[in-house]
mmCIF file of C-alpha atoms in Angstrom:
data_model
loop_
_atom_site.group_PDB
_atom_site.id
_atom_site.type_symbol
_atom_site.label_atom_id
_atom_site.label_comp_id
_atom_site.label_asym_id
_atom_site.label_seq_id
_atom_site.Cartn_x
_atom_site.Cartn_y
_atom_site.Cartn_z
ATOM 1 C CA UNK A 24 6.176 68.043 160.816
ATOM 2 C CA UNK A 25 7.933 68.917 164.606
ATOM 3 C CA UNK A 26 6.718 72.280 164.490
ATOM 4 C CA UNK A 27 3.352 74.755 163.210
ATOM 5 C CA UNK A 28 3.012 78.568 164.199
ATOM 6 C CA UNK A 29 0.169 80.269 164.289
ATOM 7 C CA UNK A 30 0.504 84.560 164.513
ATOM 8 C CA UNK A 31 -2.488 86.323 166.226
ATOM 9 C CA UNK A 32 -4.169 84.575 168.866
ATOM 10 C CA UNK A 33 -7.577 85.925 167.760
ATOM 11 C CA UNK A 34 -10.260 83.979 166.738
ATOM 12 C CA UNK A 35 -8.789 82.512 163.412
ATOM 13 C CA UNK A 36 -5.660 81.771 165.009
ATOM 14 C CA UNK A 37 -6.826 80.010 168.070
ATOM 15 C CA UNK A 38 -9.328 78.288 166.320
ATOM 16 C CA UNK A 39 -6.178 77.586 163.448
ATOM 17 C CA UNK A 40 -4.114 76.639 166.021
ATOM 18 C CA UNK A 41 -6.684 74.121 167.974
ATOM 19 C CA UNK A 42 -7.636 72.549 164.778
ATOM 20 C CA UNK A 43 -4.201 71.580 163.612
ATOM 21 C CA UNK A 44 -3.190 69.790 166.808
ATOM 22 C CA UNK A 45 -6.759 68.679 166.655
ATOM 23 C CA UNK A 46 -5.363 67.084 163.640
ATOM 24 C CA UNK A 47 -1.924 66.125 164.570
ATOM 25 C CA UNK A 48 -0.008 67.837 161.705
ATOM 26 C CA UNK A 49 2.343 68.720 163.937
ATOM 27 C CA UNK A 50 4.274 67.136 167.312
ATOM 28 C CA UNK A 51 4.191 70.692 168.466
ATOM 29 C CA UNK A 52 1.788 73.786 167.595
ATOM 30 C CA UNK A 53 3.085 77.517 168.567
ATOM 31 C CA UNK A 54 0.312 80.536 168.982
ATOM 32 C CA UNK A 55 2.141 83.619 168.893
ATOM 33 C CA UNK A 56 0.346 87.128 169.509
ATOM 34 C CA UNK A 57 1.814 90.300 171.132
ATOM 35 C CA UNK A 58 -0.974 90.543 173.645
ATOM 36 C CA UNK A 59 0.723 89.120 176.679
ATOM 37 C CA UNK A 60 -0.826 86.124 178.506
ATOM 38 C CA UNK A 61 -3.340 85.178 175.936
ATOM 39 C CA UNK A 62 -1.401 82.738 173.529
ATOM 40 C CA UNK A 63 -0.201 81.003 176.999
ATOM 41 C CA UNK A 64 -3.273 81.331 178.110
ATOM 42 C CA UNK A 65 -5.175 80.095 175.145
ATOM 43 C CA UNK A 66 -2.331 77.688 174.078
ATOM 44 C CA UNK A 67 -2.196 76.182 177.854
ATOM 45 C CA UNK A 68 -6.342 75.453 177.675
ATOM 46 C CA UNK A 69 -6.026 73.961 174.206
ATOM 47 C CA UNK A 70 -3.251 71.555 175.314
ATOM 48 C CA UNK A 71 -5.670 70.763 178.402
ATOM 49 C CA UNK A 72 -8.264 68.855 176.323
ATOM 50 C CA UNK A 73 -5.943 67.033 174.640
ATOM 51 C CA UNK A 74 -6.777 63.864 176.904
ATOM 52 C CA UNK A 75 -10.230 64.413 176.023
ATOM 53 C CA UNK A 76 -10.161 65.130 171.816
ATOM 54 C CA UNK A 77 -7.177 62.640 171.786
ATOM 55 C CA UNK A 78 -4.325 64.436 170.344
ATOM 56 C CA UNK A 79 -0.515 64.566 171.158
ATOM 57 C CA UNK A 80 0.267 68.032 169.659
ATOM 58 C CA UNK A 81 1.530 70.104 172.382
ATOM 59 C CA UNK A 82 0.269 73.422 172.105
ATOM 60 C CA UNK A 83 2.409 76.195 173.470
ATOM 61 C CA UNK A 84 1.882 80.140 173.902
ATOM 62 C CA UNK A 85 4.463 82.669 173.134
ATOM 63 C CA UNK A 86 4.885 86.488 172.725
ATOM 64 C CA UNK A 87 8.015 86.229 170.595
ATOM 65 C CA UNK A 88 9.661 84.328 167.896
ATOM 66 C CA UNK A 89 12.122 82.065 169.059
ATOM 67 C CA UNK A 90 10.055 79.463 170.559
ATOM 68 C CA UNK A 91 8.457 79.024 166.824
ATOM 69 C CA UNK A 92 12.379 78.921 165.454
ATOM 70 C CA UNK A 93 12.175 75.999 163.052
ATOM 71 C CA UNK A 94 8.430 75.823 161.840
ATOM 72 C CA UNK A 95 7.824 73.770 158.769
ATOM 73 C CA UNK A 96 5.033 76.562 158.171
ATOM 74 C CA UNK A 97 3.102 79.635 159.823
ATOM 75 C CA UNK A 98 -0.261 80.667 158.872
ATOM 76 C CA UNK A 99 -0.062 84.663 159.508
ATOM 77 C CA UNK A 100 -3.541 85.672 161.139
ATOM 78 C CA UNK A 101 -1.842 88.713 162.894
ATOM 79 C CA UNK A 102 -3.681 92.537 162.178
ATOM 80 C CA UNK A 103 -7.329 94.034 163.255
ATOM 81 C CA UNK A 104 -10.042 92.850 162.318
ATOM 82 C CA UNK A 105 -12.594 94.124 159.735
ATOM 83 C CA UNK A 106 -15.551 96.129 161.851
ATOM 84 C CA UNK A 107 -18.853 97.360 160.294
ATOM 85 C CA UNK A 108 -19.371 99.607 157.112
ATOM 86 C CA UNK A 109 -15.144 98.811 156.771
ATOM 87 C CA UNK A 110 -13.887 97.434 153.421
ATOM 88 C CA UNK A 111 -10.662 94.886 153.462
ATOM 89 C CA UNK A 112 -8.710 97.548 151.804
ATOM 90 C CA UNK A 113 -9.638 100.591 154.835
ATOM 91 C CA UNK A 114 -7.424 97.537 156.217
ATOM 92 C CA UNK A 115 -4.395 97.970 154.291
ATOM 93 C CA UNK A 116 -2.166 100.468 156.207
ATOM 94 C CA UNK A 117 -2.465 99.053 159.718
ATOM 95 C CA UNK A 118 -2.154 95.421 158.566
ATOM 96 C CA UNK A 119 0.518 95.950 156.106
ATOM 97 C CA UNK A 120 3.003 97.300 158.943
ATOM 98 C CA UNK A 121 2.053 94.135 161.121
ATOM 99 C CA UNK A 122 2.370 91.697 158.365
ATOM 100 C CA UNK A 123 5.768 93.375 157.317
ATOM 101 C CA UNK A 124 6.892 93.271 160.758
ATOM 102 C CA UNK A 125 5.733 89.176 161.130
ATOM 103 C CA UNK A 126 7.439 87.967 157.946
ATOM 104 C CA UNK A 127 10.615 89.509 158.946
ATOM 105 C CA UNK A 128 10.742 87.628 162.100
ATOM 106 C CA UNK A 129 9.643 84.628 160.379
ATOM 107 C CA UNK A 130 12.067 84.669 157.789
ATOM 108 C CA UNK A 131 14.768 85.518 160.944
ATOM 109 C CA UNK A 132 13.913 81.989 162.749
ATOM 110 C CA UNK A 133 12.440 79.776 160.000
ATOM 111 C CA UNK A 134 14.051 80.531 157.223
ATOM 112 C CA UNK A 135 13.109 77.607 155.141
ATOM 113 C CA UNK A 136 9.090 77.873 156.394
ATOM 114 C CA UNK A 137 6.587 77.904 154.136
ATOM 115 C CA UNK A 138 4.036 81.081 154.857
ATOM 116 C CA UNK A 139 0.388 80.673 154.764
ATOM 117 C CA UNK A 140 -1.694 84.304 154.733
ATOM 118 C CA UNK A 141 -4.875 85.051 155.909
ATOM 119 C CA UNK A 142 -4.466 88.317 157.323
ATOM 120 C CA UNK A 143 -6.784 91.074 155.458
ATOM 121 C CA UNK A 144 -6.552 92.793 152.791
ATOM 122 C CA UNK A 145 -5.130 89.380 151.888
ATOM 123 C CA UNK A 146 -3.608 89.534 148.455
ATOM 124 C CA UNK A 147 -2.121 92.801 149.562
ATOM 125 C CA UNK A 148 -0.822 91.121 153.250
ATOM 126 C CA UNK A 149 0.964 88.507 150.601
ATOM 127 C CA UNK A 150 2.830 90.861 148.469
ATOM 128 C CA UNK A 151 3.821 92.471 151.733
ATOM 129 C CA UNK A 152 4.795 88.881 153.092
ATOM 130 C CA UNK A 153 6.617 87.897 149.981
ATOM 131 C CA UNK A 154 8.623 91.268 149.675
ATOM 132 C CA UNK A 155 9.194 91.560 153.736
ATOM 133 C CA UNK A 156 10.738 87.837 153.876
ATOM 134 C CA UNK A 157 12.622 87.627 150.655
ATOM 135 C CA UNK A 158 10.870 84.021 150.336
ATOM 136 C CA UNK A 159 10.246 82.848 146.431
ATOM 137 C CA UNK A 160 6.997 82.773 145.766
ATOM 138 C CA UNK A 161 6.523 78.769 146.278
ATOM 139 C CA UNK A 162 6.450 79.338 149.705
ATOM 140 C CA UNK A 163 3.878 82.543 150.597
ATOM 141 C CA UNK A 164 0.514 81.897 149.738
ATOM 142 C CA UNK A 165 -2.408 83.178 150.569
ATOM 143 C CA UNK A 166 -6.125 81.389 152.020
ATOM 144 C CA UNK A 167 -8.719 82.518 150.477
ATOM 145 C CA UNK A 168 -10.551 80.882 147.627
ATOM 146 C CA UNK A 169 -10.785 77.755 149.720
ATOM 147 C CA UNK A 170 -12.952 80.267 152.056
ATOM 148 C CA UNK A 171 -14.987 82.153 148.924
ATOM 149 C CA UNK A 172 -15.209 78.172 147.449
ATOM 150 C CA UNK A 173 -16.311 76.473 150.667
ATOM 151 C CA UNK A 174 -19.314 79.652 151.223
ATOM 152 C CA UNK A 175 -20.516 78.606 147.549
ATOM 153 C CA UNK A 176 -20.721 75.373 148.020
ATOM 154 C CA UNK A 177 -22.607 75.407 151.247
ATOM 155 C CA UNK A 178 -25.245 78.254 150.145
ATOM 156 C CA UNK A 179 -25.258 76.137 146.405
ATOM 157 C CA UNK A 180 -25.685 72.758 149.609
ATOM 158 C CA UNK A 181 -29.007 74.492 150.953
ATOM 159 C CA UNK A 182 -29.930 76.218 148.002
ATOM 160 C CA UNK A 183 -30.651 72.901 146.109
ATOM 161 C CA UNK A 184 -31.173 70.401 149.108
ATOM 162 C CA UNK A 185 -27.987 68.188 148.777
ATOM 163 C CA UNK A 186 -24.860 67.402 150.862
ATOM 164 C CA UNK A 187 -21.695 69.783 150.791
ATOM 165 C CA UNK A 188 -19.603 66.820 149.750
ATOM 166 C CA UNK A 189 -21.227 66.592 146.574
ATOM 167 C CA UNK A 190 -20.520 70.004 144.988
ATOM 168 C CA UNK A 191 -17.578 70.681 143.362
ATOM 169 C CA UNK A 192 -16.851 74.404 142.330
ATOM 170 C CA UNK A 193 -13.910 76.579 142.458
ATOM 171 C CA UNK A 194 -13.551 80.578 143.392
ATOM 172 C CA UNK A 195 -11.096 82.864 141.683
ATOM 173 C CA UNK A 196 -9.722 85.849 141.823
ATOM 174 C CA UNK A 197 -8.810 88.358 144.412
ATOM 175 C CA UNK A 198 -10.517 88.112 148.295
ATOM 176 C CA UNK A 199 -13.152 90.513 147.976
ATOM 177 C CA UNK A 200 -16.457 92.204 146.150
ATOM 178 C CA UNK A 201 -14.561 91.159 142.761
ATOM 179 C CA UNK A 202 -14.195 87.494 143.014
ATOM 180 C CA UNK A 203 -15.168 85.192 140.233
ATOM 181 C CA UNK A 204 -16.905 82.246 141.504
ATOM 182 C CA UNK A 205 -16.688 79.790 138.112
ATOM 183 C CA UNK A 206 -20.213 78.589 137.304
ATOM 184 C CA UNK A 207 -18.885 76.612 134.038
ATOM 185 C CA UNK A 208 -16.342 74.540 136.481
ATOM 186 C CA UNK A 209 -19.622 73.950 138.901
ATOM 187 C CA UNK A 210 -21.131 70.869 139.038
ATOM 188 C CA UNK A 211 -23.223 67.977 141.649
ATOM 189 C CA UNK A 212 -21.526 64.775 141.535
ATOM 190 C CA UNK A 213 -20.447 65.699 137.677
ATOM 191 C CA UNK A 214 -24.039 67.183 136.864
ATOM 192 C CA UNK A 215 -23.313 70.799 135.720
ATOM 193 C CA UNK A 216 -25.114 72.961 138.486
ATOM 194 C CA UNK A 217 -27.069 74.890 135.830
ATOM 195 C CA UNK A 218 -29.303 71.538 135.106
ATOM 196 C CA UNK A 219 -30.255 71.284 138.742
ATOM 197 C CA UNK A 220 -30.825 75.307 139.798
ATOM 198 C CA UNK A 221 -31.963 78.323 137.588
ATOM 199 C CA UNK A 222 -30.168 81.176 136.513
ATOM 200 C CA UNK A 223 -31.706 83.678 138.924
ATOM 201 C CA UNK A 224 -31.045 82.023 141.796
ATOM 202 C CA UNK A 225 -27.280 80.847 140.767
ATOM 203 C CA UNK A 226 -26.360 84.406 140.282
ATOM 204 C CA UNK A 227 -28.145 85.627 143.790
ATOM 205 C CA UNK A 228 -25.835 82.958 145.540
ATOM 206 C CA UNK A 229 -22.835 84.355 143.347
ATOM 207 C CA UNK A 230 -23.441 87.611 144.561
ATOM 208 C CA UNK A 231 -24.025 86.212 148.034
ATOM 209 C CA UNK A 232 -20.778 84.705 148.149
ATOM 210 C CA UNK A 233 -18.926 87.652 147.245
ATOM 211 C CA UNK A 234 -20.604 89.226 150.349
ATOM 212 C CA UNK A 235 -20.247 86.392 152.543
ATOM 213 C CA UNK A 236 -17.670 87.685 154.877
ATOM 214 C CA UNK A 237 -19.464 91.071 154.866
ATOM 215 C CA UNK A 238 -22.773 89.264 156.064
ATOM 216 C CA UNK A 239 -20.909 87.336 159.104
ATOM 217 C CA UNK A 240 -19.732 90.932 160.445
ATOM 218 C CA UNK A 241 -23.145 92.139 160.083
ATOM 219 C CA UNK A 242 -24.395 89.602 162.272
ATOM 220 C CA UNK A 243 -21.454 89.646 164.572
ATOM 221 C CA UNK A 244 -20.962 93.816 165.140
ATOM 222 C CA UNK A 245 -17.903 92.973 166.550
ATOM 223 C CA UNK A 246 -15.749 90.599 164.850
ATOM 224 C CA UNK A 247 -15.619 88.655 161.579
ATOM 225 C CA UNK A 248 -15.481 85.344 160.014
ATOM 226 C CA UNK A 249 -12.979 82.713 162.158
ATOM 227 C CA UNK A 250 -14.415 79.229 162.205
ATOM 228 C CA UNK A 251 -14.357 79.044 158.157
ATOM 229 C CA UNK A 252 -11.219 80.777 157.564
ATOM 230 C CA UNK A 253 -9.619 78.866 160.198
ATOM 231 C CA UNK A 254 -10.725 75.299 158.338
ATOM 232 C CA UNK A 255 -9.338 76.938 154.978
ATOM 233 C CA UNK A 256 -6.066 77.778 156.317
ATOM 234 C CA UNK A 257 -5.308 74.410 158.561
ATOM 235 C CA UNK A 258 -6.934 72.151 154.845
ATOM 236 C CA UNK A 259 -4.096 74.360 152.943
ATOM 237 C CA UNK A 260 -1.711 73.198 155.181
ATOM 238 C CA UNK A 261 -2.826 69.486 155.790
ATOM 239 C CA UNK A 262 -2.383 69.325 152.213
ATOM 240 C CA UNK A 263 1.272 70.255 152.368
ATOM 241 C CA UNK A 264 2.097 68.123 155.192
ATOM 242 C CA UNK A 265 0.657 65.640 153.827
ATOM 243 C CA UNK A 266 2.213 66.406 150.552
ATOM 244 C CA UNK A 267 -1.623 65.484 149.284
ATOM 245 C CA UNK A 268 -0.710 67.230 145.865
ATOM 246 C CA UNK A 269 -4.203 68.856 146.402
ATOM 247 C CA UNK A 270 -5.436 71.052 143.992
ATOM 248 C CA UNK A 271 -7.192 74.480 145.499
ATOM 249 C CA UNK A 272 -7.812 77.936 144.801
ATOM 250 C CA UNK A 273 -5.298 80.455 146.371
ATOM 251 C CA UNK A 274 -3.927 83.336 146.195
ATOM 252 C CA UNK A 275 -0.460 83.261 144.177
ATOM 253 C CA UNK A 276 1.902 85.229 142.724
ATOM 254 C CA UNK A 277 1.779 85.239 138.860
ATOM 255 C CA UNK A 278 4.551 85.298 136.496
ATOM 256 C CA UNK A 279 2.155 84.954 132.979
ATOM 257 C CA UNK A 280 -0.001 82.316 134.177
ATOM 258 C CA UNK A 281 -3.504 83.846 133.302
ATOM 259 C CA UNK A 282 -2.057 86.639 131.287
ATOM 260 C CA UNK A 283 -1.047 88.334 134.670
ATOM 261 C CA UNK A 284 2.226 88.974 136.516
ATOM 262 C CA UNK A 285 3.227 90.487 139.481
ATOM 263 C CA UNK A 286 0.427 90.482 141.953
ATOM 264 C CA UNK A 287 -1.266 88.347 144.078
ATOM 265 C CA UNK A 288 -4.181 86.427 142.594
ATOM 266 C CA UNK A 289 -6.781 83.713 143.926
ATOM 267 C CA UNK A 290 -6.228 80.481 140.885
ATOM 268 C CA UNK A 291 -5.973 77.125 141.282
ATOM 269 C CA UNK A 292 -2.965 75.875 143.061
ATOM 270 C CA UNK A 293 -1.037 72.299 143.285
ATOM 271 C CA UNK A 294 -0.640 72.061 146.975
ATOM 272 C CA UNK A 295 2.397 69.944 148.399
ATOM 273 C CA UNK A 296 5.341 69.323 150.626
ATOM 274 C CA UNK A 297 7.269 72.393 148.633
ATOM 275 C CA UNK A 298 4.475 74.550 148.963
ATOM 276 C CA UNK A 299 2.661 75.970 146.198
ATOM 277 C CA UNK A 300 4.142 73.284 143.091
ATOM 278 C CA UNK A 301 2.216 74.598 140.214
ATOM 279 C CA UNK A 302 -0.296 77.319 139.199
ATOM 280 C CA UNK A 303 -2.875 74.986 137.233
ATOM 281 C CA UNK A 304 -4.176 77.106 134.375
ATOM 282 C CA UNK A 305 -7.387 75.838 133.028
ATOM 283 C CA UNK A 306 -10.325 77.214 130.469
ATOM 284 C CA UNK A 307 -12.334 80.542 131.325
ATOM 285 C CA UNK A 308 -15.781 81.626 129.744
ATOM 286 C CA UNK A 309 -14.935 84.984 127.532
ATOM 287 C CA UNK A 310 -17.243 86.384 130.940
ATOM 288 C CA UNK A 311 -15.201 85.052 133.400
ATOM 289 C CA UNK A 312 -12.211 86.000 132.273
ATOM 290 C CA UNK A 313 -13.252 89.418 131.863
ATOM 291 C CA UNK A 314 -14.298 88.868 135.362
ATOM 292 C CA UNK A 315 -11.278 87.767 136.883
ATOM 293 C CA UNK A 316 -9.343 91.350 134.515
ATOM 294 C CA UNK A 317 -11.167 92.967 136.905
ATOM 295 C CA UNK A 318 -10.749 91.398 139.909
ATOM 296 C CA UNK A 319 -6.780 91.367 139.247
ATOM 297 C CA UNK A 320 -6.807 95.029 138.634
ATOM 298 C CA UNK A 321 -8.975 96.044 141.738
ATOM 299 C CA UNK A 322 -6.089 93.696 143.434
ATOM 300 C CA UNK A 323 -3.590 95.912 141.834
ATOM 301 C CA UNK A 324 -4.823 99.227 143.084
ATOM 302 C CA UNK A 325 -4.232 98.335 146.868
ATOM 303 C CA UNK A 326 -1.172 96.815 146.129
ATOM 304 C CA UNK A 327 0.787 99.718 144.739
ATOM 305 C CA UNK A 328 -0.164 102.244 147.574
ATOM 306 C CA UNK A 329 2.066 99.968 149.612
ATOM 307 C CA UNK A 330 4.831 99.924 147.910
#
């Protein structure tokens, strides 16, 4: 691909933007952010130790749009951050404006780009995305169940003593306290996770996983989350570079698939050059999908105060 923007120059996006050119999946990587200096400040040092990682993505810094005119895709980081004792959705008004205000200039300069959210309240920043740019819905999707998935499989990793790449699993749902981490679709190497770990502990690293970004800001008092959400955003769009034809969890926009339609909604995606290729529908427990009712209608609630 000649070209990959990253919005917001925070900590996801300069950490988005380092790993793609990190990872060559573009001949040139764009950090935009309205803070002025810091994307050419931030972009300039990340192009400096290219001759050191090895990479020949030349990363550039830019306050406005034109610069990125022509991305194949941008992966949308732009709005505040989540602080202490604040939900995603006490997010939703501030972010909403930004994200409206970003997918109008993307859609202005790349009108053929392929959007990749991870902005917060994030399958409200979608909707916003989707309606703002006028894109179909093949090209706005949102990062997060590759996040919610990769946090279960590392505290499932530790929990029973075994390496990350061995646990397959899949998160669901909406980006928040209501997602639906699938236990039945869980397994080590093909052993279902329930023969190797009890009950009591599988549910105390479900419900750890729905707090997982929560417990980062904790920690951090000032920030959240950004080396995680940054790998789930740059493996969404590796996969569509690459046309991989990966199958992941994101956030989509349903038309029936699931029994849902019109709203945002973390499921498993077919990931390739075109974007988002296919919403794969697969099996649910009569729990889980009573689970992921709820989680679509606590997605709903945000959704409609900003329309």
């Amino acid at each position: 691909m000649d070209r990959i923007t990253v919005v917001g120059a925070g900590n996801v996006g300069a950490t988005a933007a380092q790993r793609v050119a990190e990872k060559e999946l573009a001949r040139e990587v764009v950090l935009i952010d309205i803070a002025e200096g810091i994307p050419q400040g931030k972009g300039l040092d990340q192009w400096q130790s290219a001759p050191i990682e090895g990479f020949d993505s030349r990363v550039i810094g830019s306050n406005g749009y034109e610069e990125s005119a022509g991305s194949g895709i941008y992966i949308v980081t732009a709005g505040i951050a989540r602080k202490p004792g604040m939900s995603r959705d006490d997010l939703l008004n501030t972010n909403a404006g930004i994200v409206r205000q970003v997918s109008e200039n993307i859609a202005r300069v790349s009108p053929n780009a392929i959007i990749i959210m991870v902005s917060n309240p994030l399958d409200v920043m979608c909707y916003v995305a989707m309606k703002a740019s006028g894109f179909p819905r093949e090209r706005v999707i949102g990062m997060a169940g590759v996040l919610d998935t990769a946090r279960y499989r590392a505290f499932l990793a530790t929990e029973i003593g075994v390496s990350v790449e061995d646990i397959q699993a899949m998160v669901l749902g909406g980006h928040g306290d209501t997602m639906v981490p699938l236990i039945s679709y869980t397994t080590v190497s093909g052993i279902p996770v329930t023969q190797l770990i009890d009950r009591d502990k599988l549910d105390a690293i479900v419900k750890r996983t729905r707090g997982g970004g929560a417990e980062i800001v904790s920690f951090l008092k000032t920030g959240s989350a950004y080396y995680a959400p940054s790998s789930g955003a740059v493996q969404m769009a590796e996969a569509i570079v690459k046309d991989k034809k990966r199958i992941l969890p994101c956030a989509a926009w349903l038309q029936g698939e699931y029994g849902f339609s019109d709203l945002f909604l973390g499921v498993p995606v077919l990931l390739g050059k075109n974007g988002m290729e296919k919403v794969i529908e697969v099996e649910l427990t009569e729990d889980e999908r009573a689970a992921l009712k709820a989680s679509a209608e606590a997605v709903l609630e945000p959704m409609q105060l900003v329309k």
